[in-house]
PDB file of C-alpha atoms in Angstrom:
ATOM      1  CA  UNK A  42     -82.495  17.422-190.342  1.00 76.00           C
ATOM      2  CA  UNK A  43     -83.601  15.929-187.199  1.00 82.00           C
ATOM      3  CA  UNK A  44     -84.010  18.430-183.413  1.00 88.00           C
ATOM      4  CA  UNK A  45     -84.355  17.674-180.586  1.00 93.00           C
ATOM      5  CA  UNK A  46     -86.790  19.360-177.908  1.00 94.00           C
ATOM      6  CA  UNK A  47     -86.739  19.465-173.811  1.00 95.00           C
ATOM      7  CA  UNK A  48     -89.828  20.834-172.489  1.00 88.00           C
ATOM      8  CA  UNK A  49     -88.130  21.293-169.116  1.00 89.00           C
ATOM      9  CA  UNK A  50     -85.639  23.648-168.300  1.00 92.00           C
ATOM     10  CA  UNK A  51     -85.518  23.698-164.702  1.00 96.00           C
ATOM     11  CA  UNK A  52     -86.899  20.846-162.610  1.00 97.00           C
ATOM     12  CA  UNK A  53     -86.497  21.178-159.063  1.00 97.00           C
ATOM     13  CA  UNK A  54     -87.372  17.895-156.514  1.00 98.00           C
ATOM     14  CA  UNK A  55     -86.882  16.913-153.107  1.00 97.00           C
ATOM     15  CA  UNK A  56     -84.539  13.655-152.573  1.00 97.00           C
ATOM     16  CA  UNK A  57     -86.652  10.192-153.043  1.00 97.00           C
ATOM     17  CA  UNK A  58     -89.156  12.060-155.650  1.00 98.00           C
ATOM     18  CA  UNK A  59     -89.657  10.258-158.760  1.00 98.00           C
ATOM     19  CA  UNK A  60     -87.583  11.903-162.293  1.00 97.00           C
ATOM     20  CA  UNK A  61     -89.306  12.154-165.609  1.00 97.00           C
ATOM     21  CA  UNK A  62     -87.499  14.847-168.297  1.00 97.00           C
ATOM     22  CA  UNK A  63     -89.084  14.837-171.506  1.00 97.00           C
ATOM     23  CA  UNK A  64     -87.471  14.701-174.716  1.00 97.00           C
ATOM     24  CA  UNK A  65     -89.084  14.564-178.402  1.00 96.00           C
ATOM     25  CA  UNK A  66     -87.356  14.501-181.577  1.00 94.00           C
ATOM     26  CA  UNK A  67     -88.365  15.752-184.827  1.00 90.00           C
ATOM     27  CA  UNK A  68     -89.166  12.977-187.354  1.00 75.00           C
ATOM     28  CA  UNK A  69     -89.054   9.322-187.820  1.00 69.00           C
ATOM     29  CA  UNK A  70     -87.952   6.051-189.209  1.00 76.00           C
ATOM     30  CA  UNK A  71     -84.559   4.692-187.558  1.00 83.00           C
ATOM     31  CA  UNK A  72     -83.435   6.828-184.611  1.00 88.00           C
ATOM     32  CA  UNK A  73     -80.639   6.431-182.475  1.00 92.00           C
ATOM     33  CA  UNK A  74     -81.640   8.155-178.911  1.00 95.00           C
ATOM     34  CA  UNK A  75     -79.252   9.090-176.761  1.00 96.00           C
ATOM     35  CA  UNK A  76     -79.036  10.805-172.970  1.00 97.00           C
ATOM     36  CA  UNK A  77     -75.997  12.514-171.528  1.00 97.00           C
ATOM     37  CA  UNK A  78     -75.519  14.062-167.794  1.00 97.00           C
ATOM     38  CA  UNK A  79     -73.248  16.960-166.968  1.00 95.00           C
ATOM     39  CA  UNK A  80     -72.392  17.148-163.263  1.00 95.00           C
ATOM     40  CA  UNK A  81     -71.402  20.855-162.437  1.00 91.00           C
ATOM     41  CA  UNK A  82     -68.146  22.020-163.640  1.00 88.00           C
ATOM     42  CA  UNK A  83     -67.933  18.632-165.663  1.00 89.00           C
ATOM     43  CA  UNK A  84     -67.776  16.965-169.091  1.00 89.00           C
ATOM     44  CA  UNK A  85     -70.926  15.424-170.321  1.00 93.00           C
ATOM     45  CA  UNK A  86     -71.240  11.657-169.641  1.00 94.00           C
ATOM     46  CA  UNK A  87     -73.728   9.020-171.517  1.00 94.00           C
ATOM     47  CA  UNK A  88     -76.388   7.941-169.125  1.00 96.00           C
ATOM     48  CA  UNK A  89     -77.988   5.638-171.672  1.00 95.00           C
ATOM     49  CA  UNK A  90     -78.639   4.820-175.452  1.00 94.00           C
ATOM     50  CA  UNK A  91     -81.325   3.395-177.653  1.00 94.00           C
ATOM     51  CA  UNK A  92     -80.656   1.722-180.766  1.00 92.00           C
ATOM     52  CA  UNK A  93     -83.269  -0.834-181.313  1.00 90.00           C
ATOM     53  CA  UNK A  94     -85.376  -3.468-179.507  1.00 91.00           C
ATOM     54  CA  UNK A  95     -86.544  -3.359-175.994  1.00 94.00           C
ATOM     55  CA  UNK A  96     -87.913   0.364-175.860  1.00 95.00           C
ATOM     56  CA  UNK A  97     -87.224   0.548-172.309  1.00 97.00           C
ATOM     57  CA  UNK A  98     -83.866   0.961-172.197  1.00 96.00           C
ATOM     58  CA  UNK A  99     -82.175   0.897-168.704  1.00 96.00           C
ATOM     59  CA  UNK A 100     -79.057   3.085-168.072  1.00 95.00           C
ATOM     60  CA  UNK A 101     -76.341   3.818-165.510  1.00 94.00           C
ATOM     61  CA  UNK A 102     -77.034   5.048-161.944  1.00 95.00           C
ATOM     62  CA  UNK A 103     -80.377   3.861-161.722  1.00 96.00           C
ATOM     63  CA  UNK A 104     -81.797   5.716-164.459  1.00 97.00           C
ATOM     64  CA  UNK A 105     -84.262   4.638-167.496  1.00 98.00           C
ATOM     65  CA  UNK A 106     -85.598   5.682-170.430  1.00 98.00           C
ATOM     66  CA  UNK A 107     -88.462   4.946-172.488  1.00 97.00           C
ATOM     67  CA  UNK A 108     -88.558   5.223-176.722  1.00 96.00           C
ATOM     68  CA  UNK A 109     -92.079   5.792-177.874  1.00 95.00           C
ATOM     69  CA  UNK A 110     -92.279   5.625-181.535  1.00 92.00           C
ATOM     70  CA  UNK A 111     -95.646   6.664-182.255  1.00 92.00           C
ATOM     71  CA  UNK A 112     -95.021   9.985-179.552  1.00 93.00           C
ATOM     72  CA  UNK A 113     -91.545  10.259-181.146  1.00 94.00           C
ATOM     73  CA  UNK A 114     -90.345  10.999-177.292  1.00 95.00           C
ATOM     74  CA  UNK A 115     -87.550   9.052-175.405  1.00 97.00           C
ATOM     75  CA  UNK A 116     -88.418  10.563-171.755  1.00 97.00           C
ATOM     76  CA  UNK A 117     -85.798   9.942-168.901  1.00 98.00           C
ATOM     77  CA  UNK A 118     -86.980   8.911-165.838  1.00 98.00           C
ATOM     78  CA  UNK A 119     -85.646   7.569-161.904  1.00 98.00           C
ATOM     79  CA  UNK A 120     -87.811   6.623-159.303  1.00 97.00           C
ATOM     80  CA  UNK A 121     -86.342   8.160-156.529  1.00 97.00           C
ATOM     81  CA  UNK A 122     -83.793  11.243-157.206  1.00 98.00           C
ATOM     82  CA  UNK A 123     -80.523  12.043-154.982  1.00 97.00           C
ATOM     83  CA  UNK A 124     -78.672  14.838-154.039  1.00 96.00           C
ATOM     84  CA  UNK A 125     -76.437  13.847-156.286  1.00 96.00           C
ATOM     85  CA  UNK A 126     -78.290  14.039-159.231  1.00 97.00           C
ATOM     86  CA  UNK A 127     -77.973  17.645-159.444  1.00 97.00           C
ATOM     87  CA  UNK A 128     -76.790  18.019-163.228  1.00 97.00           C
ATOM     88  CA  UNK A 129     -77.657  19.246-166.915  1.00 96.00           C
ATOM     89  CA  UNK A 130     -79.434  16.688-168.465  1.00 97.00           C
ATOM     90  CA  UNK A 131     -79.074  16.269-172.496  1.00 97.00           C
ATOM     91  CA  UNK A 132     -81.279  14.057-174.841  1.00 97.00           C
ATOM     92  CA  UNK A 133     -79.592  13.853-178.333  1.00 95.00           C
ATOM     93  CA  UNK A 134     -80.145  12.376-181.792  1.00 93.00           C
ATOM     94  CA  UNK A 135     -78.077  11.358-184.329  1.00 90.00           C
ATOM     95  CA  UNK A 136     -78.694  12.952-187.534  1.00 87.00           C
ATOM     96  CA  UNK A 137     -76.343  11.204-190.430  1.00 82.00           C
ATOM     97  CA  UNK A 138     -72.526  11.796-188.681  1.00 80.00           C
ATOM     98  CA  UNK A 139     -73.234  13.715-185.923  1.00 88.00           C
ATOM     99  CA  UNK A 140     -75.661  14.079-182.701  1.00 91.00           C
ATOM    100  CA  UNK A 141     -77.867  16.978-182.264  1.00 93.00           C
ATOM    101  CA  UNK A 142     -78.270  18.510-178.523  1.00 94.00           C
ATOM    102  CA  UNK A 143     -81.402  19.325-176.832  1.00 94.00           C
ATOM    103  CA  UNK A 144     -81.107  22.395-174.472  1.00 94.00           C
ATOM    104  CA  UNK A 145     -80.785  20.389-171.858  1.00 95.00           C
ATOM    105  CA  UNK A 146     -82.936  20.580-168.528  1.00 96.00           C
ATOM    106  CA  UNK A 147     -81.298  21.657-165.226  1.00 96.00           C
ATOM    107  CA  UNK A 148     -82.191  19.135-162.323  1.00 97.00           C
ATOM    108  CA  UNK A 149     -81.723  20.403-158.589  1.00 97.00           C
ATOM    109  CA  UNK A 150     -82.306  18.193-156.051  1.00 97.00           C
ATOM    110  CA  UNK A 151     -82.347  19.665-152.672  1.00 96.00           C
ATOM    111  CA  UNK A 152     -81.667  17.135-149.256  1.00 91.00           C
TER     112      UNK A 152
ATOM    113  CA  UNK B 261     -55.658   7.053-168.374  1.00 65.00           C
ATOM    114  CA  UNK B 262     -57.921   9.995-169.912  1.00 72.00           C
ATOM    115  CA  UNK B 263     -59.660   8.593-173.000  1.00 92.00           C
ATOM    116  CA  UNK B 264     -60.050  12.190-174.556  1.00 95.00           C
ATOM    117  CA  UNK B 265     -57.947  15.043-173.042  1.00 95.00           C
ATOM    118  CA  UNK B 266     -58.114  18.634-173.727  1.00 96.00           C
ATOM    119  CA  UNK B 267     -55.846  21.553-173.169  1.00 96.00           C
ATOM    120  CA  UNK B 268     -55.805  24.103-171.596  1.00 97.00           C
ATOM    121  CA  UNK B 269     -58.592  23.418-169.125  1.00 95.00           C
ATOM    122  CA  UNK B 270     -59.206  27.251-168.714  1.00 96.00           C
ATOM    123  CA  UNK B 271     -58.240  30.125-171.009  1.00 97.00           C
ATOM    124  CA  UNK B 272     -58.698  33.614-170.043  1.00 97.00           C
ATOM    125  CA  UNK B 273     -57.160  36.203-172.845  1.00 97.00           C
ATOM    126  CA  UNK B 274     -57.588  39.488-173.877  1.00 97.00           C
ATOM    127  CA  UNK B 275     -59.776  40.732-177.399  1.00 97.00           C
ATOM    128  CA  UNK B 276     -57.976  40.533-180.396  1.00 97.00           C
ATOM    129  CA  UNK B 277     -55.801  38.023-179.926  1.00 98.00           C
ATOM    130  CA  UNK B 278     -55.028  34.429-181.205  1.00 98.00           C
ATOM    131  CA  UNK B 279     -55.722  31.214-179.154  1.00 97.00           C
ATOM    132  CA  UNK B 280     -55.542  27.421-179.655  1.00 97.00           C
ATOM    133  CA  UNK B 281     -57.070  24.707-177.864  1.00 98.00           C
ATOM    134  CA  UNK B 282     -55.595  20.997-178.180  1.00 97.00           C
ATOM    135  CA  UNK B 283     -57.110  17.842-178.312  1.00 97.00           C
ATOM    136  CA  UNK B 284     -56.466  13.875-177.915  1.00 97.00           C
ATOM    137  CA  UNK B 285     -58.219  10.409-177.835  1.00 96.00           C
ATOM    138  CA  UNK B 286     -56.600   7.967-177.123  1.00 95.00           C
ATOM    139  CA  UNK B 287     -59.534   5.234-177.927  1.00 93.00           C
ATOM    140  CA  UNK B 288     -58.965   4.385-181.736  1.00 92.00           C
ATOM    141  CA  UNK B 289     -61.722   6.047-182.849  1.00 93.00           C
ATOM    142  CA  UNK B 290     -61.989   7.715-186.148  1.00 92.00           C
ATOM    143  CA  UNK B 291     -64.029  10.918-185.579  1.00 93.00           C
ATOM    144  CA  UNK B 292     -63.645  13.771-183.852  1.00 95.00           C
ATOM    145  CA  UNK B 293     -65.929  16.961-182.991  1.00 95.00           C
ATOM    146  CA  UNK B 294     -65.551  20.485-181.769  1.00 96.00           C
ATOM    147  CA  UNK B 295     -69.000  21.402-179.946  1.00 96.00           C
ATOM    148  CA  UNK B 296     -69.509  25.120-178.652  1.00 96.00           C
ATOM    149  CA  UNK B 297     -71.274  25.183-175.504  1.00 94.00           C
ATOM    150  CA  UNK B 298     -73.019  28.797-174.144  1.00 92.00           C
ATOM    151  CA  UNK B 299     -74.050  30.458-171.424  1.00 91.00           C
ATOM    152  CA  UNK B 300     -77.405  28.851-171.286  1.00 89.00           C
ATOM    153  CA  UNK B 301     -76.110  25.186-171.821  1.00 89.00           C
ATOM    154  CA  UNK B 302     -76.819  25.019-175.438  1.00 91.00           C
ATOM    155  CA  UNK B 303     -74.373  22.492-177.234  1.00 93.00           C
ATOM    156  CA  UNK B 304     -73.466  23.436-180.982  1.00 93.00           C
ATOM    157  CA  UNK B 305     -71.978  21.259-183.326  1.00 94.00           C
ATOM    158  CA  UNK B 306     -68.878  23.739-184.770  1.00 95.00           C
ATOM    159  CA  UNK B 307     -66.761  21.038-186.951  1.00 94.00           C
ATOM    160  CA  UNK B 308     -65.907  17.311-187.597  1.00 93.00           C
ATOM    161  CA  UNK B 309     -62.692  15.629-189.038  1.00 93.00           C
ATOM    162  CA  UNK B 310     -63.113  11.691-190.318  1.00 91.00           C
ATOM    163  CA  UNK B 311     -59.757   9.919-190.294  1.00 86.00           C
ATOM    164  CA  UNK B 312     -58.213  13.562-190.819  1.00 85.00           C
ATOM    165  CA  UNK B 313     -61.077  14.819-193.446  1.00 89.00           C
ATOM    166  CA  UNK B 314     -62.784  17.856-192.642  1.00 90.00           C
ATOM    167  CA  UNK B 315     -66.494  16.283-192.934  1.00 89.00           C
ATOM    168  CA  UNK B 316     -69.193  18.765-190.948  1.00 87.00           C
ATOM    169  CA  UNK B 317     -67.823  22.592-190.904  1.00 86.00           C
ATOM    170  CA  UNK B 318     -71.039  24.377-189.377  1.00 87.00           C
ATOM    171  CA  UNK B 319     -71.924  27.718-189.695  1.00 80.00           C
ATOM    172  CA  UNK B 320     -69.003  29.159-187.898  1.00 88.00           C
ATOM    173  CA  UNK B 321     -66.874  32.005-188.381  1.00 91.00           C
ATOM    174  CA  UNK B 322     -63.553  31.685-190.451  1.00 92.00           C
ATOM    175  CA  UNK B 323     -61.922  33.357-186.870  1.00 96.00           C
ATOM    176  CA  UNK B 324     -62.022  29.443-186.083  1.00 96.00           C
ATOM    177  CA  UNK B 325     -60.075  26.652-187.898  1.00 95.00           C
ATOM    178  CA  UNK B 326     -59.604  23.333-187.155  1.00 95.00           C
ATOM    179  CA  UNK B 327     -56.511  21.317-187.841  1.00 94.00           C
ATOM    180  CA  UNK B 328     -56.132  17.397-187.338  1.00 94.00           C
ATOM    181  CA  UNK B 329     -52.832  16.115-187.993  1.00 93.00           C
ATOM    182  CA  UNK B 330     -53.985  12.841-187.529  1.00 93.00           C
ATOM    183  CA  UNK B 331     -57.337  10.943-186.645  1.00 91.00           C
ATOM    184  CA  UNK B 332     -56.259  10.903-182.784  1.00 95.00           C
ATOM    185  CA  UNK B 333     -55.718  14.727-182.636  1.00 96.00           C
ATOM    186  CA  UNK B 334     -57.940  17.538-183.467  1.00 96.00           C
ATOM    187  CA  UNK B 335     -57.060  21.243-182.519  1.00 96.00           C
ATOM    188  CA  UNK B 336     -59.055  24.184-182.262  1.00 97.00           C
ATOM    189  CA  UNK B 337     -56.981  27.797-183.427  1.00 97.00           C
ATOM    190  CA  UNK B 338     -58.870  31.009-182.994  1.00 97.00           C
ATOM    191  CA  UNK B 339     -58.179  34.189-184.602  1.00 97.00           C
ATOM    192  CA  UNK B 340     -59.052  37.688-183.639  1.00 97.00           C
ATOM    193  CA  UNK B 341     -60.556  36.948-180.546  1.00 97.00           C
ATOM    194  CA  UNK B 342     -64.007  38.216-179.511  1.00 97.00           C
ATOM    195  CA  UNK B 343     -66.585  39.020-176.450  1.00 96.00           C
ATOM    196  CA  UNK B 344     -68.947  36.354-178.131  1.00 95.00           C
ATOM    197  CA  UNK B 345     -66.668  33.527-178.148  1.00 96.00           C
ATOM    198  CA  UNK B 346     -66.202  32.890-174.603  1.00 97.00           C
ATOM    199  CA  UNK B 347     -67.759  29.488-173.987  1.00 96.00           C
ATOM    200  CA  UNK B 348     -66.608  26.236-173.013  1.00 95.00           C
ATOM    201  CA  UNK B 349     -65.388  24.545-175.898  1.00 97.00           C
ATOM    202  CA  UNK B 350     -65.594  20.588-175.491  1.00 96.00           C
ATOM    203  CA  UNK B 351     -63.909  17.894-177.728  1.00 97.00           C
ATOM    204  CA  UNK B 352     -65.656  14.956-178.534  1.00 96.00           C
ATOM    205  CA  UNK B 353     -64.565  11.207-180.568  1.00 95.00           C
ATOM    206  CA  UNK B 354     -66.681   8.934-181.812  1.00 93.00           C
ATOM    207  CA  UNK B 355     -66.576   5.275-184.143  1.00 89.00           C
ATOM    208  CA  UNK B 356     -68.572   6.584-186.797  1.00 78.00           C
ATOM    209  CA  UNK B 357     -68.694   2.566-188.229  1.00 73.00           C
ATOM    210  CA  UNK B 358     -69.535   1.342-184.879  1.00 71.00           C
ATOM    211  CA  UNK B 359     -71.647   4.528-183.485  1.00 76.00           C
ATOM    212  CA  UNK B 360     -72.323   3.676-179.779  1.00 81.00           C
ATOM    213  CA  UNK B 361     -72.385   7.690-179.295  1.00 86.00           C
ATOM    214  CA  UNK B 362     -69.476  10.065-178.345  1.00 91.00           C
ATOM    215  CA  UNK B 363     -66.621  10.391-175.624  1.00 93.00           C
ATOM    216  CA  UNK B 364     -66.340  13.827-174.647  1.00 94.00           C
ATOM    217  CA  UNK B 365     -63.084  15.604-173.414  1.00 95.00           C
ATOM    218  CA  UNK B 366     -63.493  17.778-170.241  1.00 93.00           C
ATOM    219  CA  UNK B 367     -64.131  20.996-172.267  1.00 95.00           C
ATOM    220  CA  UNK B 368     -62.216  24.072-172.557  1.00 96.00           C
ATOM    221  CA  UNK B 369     -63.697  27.549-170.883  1.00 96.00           C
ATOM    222  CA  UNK B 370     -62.589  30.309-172.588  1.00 97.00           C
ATOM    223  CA  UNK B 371     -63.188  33.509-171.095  1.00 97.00           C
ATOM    224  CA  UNK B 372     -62.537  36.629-173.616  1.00 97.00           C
ATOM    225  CA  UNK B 373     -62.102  40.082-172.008  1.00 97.00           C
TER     226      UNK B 373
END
């Protein structure tokens, strides 16, 4: 069965840094890649999905993320963080009829 | 217009008793989820119903048993309440034909004291 792994659990910037959460999943062949946010006290939203093609997938809000086949990582990233950006951030893989969770990696972004 | 609703939003009960948690989508889609979320953040997978079918029943206890009476419902009933299962409990729906990922509901926290 495919995991999922997030190397960073707690990430703390300054507004206008630049983002990059890592995510790696466990094996290959035909992945579908997948990252969710959850805003405090909230349900989790998608930020972005890969599927296939262009491996530099662009998502909502300004973020991106980039699939690497031959790392096996699909790492988030935004140039320049805000405030609001303070959230749980999920990568996830689906594995036959279901997605698998990373543990998610807190982002706080102080003013 | 909520696309997949949950109720109650907060649950707060006592040990020992019984609970259920409701949920809707309204989006046509065919599969539904119950993930467990902790303390920490960590999402589980706990069960999955296909157009009804009970397809993905994790390693939960029997305390917890899902019901769908149809493919745009899927409720969550817990028995014998315990410590361990507070959580927030979210509800999830997917097109497992046309996967473009999951909808989530706005979760359920139950607190058990």
């Amino acid at each position: 069965a495919q995991s999922v792994s997030q190397h960073n659990h707690h990430v703390i910037l300054s507004e206008a840094a630049s983002l990059e959460l890592g995510c790696n999943y466990s094996y290959g062949g035909t992945v579908n890649l997948f990252w969710y946010v959850q805003y405090p006290g909230q349900h989790l939203q998608l930020l972005l999905k890969y599927f296939s093609g262009d491996p530099l997938v662009k998502g909502i809000k300004g973020f991106e993320a980039e699939f690497i086949k031959s790392k096996f990582s699909f790492n988030l990233r935004k140039p320049s963080v805000q405030w609001s950006d303070t959230a749980e951030y999920f990568c996830a893989v689906k594995d036959t009829d279901k997605l698998i969770f990373g543990t998610g990696t807190r982002l706080q972004v102080f003013p | 217009d909520t696309a997949v609703s949950q109720t109650p939003k907060y649950l707060v009960t006592q040990m020992g008793n019984d609970k259920s948690i409701k949920c809707e989508q309204n989006l046509g889609h065919d599969t539904m989820y119950w993930y467990k979320q902790d303390s920490k953040k960590f999402l589980k997978i706990m069960f999955s119903y296909n157009n009804k079918e009970l397809i993905i029943n994790e390693t939960v206890p029997n305390r917890f048993s899902p019901k769908s009476p149809d493919k745009a419902h899927l409720n969550l009933h817990i028995n014998s309440l315990e410590l361990g299962d507070s959580a927030v409990y979210f509800c999830a729906s997917s097109q497992v034909g046309d996967f473009y990922g999951y909808t989530f509901g706005s979760g359920t926290r139950l607190t058990v004291v």
